[in-house]
CSV table of C-alpha atoms in Angstrom, one decimal:
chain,number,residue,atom,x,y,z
H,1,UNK,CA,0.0,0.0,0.0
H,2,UNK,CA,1.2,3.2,-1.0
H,3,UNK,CA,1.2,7.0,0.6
H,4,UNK,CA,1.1,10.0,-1.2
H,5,UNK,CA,3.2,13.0,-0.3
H,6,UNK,CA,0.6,15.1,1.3
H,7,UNK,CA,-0.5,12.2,3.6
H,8,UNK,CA,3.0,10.5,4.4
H,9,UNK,CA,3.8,8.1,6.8
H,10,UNK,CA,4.4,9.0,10.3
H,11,UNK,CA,7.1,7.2,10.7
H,12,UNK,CA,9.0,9.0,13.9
H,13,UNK,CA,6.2,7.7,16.5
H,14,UNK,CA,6.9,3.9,15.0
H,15,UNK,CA,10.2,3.9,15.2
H,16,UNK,CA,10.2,6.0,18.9
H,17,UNK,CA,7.7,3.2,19.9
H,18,UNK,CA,10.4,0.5,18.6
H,19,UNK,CA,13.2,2.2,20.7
H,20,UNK,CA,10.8,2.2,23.7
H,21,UNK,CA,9.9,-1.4,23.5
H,22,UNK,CA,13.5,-2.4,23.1
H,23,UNK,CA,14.7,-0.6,26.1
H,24,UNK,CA,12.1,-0.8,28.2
H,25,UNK,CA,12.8,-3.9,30.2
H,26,UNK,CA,16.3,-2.5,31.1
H,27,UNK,CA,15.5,0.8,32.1
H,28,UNK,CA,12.2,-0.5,34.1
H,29,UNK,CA,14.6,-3.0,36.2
H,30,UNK,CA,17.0,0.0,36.5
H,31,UNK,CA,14.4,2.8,37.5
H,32,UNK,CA,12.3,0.0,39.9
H,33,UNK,CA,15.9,-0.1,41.8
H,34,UNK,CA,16.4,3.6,42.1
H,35,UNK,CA,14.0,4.6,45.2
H,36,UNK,CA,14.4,7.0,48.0
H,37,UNK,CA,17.0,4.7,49.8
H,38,UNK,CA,19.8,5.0,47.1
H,39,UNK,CA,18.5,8.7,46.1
H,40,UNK,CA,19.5,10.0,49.8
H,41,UNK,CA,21.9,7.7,50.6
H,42,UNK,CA,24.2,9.3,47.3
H,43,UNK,CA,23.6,12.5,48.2
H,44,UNK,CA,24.8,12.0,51.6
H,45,UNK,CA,27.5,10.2,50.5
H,46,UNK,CA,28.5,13.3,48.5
H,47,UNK,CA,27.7,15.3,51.2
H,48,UNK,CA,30.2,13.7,53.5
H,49,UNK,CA,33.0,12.3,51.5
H,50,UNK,CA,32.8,14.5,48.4
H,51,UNK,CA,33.0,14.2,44.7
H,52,UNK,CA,36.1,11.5,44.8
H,53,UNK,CA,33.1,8.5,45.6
H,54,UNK,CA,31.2,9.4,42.3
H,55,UNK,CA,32.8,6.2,40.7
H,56,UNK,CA,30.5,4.3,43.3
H,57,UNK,CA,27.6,5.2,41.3
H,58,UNK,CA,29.2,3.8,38.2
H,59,UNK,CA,31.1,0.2,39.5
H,60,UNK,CA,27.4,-0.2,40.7
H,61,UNK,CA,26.0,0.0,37.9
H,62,UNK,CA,28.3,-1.9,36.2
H,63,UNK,CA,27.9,-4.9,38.4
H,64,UNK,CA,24.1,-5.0,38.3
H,65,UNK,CA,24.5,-4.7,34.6
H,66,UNK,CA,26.4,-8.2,35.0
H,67,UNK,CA,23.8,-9.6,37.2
H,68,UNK,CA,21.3,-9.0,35.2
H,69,UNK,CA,22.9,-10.1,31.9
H,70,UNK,CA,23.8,-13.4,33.8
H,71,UNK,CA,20.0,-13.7,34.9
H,72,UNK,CA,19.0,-12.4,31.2
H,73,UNK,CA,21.4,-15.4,29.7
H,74,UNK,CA,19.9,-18.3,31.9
H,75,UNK,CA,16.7,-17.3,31.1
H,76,UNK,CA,17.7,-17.5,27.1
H,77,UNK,CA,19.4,-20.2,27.5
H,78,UNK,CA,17.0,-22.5,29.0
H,79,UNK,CA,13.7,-21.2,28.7
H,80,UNK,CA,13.2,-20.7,32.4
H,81,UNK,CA,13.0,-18.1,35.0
H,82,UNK,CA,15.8,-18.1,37.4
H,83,UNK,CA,13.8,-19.2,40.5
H,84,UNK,CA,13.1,-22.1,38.4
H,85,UNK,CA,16.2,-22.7,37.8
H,86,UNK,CA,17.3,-22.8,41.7
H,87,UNK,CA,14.6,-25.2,42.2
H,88,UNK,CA,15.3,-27.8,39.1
H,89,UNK,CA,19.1,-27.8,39.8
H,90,UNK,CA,19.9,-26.9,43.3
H,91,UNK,CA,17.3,-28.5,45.4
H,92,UNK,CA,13.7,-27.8,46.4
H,93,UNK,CA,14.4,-26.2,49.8
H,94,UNK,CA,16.3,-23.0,48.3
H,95,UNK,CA,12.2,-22.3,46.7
H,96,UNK,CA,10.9,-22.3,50.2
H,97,UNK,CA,13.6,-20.4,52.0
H,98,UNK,CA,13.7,-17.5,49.1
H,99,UNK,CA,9.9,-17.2,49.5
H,100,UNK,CA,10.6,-16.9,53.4
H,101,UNK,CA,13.0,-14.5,52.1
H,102,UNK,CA,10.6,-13.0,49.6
H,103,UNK,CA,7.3,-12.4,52.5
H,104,UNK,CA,10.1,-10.5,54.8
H,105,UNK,CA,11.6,-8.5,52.1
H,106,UNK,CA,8.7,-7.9,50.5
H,107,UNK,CA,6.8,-6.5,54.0
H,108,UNK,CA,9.8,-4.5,54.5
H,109,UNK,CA,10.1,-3.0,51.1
H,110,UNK,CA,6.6,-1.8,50.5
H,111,UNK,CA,6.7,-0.3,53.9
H,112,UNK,CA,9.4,1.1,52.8
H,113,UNK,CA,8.4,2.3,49.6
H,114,UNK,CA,5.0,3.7,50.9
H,115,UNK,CA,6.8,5.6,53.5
H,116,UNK,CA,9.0,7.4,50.5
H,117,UNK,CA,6.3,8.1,48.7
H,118,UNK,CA,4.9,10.0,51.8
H,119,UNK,CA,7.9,11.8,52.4
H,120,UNK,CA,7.6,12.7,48.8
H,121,UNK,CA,4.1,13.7,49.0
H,122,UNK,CA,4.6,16.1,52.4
H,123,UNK,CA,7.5,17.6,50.6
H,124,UNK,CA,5.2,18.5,47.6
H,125,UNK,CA,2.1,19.5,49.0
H,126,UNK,CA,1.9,19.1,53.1
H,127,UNK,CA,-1.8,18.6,54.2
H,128,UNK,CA,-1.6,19.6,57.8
H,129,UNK,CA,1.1,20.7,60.1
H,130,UNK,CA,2.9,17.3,61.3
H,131,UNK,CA,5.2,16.0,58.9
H,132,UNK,CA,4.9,12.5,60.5
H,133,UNK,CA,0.5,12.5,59.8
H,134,UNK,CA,1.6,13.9,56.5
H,135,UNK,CA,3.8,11.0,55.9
H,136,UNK,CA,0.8,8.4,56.7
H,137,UNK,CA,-1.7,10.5,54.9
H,138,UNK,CA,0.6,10.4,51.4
H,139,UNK,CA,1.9,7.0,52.1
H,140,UNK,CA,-1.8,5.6,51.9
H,141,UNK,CA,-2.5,7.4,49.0
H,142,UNK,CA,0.6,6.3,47.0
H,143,UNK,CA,-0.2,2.7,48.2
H,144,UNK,CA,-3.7,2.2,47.1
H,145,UNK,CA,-3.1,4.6,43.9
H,146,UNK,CA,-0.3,2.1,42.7
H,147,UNK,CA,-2.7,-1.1,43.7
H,148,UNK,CA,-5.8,0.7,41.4
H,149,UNK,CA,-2.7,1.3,38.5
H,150,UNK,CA,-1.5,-2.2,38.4
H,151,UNK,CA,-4.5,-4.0,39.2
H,152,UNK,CA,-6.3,-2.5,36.5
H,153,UNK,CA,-4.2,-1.4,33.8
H,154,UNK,CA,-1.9,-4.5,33.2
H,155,UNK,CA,1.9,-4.6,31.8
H,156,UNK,CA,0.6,-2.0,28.9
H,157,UNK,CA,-0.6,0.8,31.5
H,158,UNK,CA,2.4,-0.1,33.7
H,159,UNK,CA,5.1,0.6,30.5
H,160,UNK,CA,3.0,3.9,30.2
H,161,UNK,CA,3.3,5.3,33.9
H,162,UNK,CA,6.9,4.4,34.3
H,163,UNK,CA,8.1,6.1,31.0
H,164,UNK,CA,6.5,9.2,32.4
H,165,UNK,CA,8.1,9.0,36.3
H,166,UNK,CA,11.2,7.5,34.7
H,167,UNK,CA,11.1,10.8,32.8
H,168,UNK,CA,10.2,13.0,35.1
H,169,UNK,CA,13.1,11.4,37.7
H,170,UNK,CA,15.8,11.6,35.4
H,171,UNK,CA,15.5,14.6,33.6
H,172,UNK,CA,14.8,16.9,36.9
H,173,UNK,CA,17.6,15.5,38.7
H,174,UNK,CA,20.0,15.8,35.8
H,175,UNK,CA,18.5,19.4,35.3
H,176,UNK,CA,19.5,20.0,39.2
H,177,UNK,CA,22.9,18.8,38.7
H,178,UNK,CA,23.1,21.2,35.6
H,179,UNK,CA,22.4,24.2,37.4
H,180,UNK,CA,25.2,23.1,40.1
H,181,UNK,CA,27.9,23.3,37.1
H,182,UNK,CA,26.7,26.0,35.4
H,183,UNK,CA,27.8,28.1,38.7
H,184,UNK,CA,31.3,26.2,38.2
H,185,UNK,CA,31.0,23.2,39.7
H,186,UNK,CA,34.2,21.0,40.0
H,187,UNK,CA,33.7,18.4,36.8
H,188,UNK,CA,37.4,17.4,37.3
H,189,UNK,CA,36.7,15.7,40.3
H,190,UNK,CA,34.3,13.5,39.1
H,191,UNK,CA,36.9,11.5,37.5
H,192,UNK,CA,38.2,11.2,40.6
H,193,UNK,CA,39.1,7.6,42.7
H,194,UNK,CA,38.8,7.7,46.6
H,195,UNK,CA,38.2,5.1,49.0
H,196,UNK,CA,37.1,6.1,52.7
H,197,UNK,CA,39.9,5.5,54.9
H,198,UNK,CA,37.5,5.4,58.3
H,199,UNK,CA,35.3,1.9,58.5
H,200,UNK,CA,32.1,4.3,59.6
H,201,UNK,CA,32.5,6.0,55.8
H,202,UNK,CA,32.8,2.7,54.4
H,203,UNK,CA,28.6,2.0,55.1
H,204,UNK,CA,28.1,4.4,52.5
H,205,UNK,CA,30.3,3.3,50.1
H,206,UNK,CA,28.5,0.1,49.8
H,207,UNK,CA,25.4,1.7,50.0
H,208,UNK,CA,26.0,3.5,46.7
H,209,UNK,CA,27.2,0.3,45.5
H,210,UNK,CA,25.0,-1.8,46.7
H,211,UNK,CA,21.7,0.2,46.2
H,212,UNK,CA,22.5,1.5,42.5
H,213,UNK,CA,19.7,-0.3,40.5
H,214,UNK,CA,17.8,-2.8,42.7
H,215,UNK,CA,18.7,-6.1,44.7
H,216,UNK,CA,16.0,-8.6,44.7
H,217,UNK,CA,14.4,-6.2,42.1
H,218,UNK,CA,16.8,-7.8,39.5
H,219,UNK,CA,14.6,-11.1,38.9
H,220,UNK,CA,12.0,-8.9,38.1
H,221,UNK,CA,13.5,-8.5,34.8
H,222,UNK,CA,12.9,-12.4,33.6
H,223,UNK,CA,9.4,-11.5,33.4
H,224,UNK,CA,9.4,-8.9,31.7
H,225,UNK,CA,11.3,-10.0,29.1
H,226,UNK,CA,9.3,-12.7,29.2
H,227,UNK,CA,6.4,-10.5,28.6
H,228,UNK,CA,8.0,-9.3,25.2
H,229,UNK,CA,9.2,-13.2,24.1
H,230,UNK,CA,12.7,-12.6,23.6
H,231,UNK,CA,14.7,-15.9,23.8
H,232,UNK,CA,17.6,-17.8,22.3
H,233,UNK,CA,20.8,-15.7,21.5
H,234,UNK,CA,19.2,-12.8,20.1
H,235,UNK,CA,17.4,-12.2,22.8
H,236,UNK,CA,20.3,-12.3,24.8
H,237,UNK,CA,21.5,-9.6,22.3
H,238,UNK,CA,18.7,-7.8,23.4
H,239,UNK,CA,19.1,-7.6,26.9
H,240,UNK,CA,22.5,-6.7,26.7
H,241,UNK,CA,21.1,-3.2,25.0
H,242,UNK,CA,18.6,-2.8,26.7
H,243,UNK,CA,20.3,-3.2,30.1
H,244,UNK,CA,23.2,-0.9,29.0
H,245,UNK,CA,20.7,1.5,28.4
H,246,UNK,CA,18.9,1.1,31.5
H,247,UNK,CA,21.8,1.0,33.9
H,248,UNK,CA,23.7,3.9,31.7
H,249,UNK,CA,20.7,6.1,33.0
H,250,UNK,CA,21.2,5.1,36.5
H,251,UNK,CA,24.8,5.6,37.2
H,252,UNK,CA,24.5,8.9,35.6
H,253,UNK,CA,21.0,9.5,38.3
H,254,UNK,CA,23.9,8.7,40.7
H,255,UNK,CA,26.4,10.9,40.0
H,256,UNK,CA,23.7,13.6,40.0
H,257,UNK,CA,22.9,12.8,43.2
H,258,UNK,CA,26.2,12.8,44.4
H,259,UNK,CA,27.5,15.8,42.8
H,260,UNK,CA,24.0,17.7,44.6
H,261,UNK,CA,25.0,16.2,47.9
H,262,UNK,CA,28.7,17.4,47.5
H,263,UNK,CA,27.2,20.9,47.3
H,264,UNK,CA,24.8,20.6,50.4
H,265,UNK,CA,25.8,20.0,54.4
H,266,UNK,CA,23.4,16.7,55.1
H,267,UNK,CA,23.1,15.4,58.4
H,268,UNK,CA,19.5,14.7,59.5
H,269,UNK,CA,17.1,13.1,58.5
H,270,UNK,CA,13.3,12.2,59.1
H,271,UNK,CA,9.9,13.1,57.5
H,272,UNK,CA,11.4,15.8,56.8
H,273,UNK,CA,14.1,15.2,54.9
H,274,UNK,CA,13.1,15.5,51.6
H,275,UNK,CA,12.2,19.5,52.4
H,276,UNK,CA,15.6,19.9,54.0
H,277,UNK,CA,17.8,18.2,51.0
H,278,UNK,CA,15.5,20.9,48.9
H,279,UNK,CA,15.9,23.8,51.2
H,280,UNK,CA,19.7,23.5,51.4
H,281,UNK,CA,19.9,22.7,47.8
H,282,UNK,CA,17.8,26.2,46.9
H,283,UNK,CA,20.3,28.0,49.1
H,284,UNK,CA,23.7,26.8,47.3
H,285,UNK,CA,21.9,27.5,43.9
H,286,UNK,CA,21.4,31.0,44.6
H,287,UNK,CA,19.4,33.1,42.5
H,288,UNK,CA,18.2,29.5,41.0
H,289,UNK,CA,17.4,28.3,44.3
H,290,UNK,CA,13.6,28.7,44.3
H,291,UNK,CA,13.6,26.4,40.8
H,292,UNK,CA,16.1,24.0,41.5
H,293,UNK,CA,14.2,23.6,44.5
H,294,UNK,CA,10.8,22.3,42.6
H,295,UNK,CA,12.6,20.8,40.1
H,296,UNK,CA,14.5,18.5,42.9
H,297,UNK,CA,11.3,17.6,44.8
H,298,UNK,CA,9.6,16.7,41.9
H,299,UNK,CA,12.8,14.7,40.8
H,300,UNK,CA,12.5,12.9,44.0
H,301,UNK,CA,8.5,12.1,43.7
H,302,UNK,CA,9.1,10.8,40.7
H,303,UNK,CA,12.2,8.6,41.8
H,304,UNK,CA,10.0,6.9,44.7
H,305,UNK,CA,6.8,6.7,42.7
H,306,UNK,CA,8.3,4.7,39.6
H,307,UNK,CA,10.4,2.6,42.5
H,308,UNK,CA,7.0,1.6,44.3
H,309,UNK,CA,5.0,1.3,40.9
H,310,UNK,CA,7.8,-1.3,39.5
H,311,UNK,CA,8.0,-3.2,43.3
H,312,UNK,CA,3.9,-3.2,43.2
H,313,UNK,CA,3.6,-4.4,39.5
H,314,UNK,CA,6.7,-7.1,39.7
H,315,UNK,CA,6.7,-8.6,43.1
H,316,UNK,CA,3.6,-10.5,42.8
H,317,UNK,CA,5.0,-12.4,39.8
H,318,UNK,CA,8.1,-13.9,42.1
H,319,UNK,CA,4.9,-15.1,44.4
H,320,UNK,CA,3.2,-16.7,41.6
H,321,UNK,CA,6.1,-18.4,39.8
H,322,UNK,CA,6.7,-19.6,43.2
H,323,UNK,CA,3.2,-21.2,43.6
H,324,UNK,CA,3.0,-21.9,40.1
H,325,UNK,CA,6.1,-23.7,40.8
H,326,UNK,CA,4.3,-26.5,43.4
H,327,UNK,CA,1.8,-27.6,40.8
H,328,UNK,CA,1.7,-29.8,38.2
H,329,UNK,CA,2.4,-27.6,34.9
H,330,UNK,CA,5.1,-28.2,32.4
H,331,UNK,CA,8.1,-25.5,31.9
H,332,UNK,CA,6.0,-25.0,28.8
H,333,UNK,CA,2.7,-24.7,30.4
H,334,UNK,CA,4.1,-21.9,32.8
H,335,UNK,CA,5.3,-19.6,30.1
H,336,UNK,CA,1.5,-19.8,28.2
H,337,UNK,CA,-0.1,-18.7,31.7
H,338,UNK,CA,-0.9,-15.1,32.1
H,339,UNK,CA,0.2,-14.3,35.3
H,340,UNK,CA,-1.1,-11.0,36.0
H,341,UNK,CA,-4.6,-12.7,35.4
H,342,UNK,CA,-4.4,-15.2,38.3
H,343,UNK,CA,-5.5,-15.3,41.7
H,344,UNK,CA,-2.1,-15.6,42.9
H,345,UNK,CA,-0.9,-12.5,41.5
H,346,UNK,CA,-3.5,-9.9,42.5
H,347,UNK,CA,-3.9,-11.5,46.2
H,348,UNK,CA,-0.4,-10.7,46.4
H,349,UNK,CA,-0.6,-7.6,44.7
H,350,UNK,CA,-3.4,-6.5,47.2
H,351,UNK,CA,-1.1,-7.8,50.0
H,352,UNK,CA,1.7,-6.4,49.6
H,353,UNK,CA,0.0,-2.7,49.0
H,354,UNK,CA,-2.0,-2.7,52.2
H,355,UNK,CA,-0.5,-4.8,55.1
H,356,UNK,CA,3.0,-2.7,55.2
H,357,UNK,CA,1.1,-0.1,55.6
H,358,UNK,CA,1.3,-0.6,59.3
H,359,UNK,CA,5.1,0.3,58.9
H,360,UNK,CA,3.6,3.9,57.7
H,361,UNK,CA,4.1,5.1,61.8
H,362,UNK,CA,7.8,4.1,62.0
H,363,UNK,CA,10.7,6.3,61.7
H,364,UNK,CA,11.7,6.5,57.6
H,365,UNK,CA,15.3,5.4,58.8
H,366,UNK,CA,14.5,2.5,60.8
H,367,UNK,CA,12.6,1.1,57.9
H,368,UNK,CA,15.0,2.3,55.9
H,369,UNK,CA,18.3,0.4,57.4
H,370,UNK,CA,15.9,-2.6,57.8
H,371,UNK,CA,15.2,-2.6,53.9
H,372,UNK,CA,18.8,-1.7,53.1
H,373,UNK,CA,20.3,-4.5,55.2
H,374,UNK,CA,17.9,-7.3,53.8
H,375,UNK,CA,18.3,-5.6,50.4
H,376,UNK,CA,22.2,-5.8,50.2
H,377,UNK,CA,22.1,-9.7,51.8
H,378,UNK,CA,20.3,-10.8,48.0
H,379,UNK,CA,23.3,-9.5,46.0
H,380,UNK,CA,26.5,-12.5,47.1
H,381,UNK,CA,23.4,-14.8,47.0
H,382,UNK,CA,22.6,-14.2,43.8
H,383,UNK,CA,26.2,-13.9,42.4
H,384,UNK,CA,27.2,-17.0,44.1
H,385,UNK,CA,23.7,-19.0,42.3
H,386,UNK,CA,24.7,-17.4,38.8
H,387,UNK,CA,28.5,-18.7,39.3
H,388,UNK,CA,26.9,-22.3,39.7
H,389,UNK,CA,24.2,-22.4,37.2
H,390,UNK,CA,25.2,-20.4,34.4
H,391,UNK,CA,28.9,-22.6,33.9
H,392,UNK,CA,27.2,-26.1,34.6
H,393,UNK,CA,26.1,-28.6,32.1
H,394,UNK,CA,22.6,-28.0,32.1
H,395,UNK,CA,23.4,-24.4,30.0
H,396,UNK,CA,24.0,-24.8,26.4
H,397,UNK,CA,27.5,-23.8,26.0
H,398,UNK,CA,27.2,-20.5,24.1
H,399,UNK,CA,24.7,-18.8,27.2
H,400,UNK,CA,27.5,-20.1,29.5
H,401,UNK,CA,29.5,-17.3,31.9
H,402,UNK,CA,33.1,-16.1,29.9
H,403,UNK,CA,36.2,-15.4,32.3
H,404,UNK,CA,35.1,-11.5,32.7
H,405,UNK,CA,31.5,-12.5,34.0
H,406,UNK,CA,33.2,-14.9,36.3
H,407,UNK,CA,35.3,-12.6,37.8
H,408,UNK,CA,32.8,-9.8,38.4
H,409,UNK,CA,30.4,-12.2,40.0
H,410,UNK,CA,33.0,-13.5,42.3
H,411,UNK,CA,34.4,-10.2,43.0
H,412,UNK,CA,30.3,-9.0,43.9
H,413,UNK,CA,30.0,-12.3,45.5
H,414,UNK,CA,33.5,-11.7,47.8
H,415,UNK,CA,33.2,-7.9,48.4
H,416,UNK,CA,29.4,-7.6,49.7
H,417,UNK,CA,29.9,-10.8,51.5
H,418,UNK,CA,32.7,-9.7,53.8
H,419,UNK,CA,31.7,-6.2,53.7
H,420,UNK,CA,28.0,-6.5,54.3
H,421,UNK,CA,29.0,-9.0,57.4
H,422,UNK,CA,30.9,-6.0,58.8
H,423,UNK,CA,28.2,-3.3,58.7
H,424,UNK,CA,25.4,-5.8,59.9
H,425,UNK,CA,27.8,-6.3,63.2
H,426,UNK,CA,27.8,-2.7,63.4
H,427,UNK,CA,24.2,-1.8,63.1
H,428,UNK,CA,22.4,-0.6,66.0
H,429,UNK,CA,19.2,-2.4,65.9
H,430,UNK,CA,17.6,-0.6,68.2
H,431,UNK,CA,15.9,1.6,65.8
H,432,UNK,CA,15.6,5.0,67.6
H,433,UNK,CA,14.1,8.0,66.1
């Protein structure tokens, strides 16, 4: 069929639309990660130890990206999601102790999330006086507006939402960083390579690390490739673009974060700490101040909103492959059933938005810590499973891990191991306001 030249084909929105669907995947798994946690914790972390730690945000992102590509290739490779995979070939019992895992982490998270959201949503627009009533009031709202989203608009209205948070988080936070350098902020030292000499600085250094992109997040991504049917090598193909793309976007949301924190004197924290990583921000920005201001707090909704839309939308598929999982269905059975149409999914869906919302009247860093320490546990555990599956047998040959992936995913597996033991011996889990 052919178009004449005064009705021609518009061929920018197709091709835009092929982009999207391309990267999408990558950069959902990569914004799903980014939530308050990692947000503050970088600016901090440029607050404290300056501009020299901005290659944190990067190595991060670098080792997720290997992660996932190691998840991305088993997947490929054998036609199975990785949980499956720990079940087939390493024993039954690792399904029920990750979905122990999975309940706590999940409970934790969404708490966690919802309180973000309604630290966010104070910061934005307060309702009453207390900052703490402000946070429960937002929190709620957040919660049951991402259950109505998910529940009844599927993957399509999911893609939709996130492209315009993902948006709306990266191009406000880049825009803050801009107006930093445009009054001559140091660019050299970005390139910079420092590694805290005190153990206390250390915590955040792993943070950054650790937090850059999502923990248990990462299997998230299997289904939604899934969702688009990529398999065999050129799927894998694929995912190594798309994740490049993804994760490119988040170490740069990183350094953006760290180079506003370098600028700003952060030590508190709270329901209010969204306003006062604003305030201080409008005041080194000068006659900018009163715009970099919005633009940051709307930066930093949209950061927290896309994180708990992506946790909301995702989670409940990890509880229904895991149920899925105990019945009688073939591998090829599984990947015909529309999860997000099951009973499964939306009871966990609807769990997991409403009952943390009793974790709404805790301190934002108790819950916090809580979710950072549970978060940063997953990342040897999942190196160490990748090691094992992804060079045995049971992987065609050509999916297998090369020496570079092996030597990443020992190095994660080694350095959060020994490191993570060290800060959990040093939290105080006393949880005081």
């Amino acid at each position: 069929m052919f178009h004449s030249e005064s009705n021609p084909v518009p061929a920018s929105p197709t091709r835009f639309r092929r982009l999207f669907l391309l990267l999408a995947p990558g950069i959902l798994v990569a914004a799903t990660g980014v939530g308050s946690g990692d947000l503050i914790t970088a600016a901090i972390g440029g607050s404290k130890l300056g501009l020299g730690i901005a290659w944190a945000a990067i190595a991060g992102s670098v080792l997720k990206w290997f992660l996932n590509e190691g998840l991305a290739r088993w997947q490929m490779g054998t036609d199975t999601t990785l949980l499956e995979g720990w079940t087939n070939h390493l024993g039954r019992w690792i399904r029920w102790l990750f979905i122990v895992y999975l309940v706590i982490w999940s409970f934790v998270t969404c708490g966690a999330l919802a309180s973000a959201c309604g630290v966010a949503g104070h910061a934005l627009a307060p309702i009453t006086d207390n900052p703490a009533t402000n946070k429960i009031i937002w929190g709620v709202i957040h919660a049951l507006a991402g259950l109505v989203l998910v529940l009844i608009g599927g993957f399509k209205l999911f893609e939709k939402l996130m492209s315009v948070c993902i948006g709306v988080m990266f191009i406000t936070v880049l825009l803050t960083a801009g107006l930093i350098l445009a009054q001559g902020g140091p660019i050299a030292e970005l390139f910079a390579f420092e590694f805290p000499s005190e153990t206390k600085d250390r915590g955040l250094l792993i943070g950054i690390l650790g937090g850059v992109g999502g923990t248990v997040t990462l299997l998230s991504y299997g289904y939604w490739i899934r969702e688009q049917r990529r398999g065999g090598e050129t799927g894998v193909r694929l995912c190594r673009i798309d994740l490049a793309a993804g994760y490119l976007m988040t170490g740069l949301f990183g350094l953006a974060m760290i180079l506003i924190g370098s600028r700003l004197n952060l030590s508190g924290g709270g329901d209010n700490v969204a306003l006062l990583l604003a305030d201080q921000l409008a005041e080194a920005l000068g006659p900018a101040g009163h715009i970099g201001r919005w633009v940051f707090l709307i930066g930093f909704w949209g950061a927290v909103f896309s994180s708990l839309l992506g946790v909301w939308q995702s989670t409940p598929y990890l509880f229904t492959d895991f149920f899925l999982l105990g019945r009688d269905h073939t591998p090829e059975e599984r990947r015909d059933i529309n999860y997000e149409r099951t009973g499964t999914y939306r009871f966990a869906l609807v769990s997991i938005s409403l009952v943390p919302l009793v974790l709404l009247g805790l301190s934002i860093k108790s819950i916090q810590i809580t979710y950072a320490v549970l978060g940063a546990g997953f990342m040897p555990i999942l190196a160490l499973t990748l090691l094992i599956l992804n060079n045995g047998r049971h992987l065609p040959k050509e999916f297998r891990n090369g020496p570079v992936t092996n030597a990443m995913l020992a190095a994660t597996l080694l350095f959060f191991a020994y490191q993570g033991g060290i800060e959990l011996m040093k939290i105080d889990w006393t949880f005081s306001k």
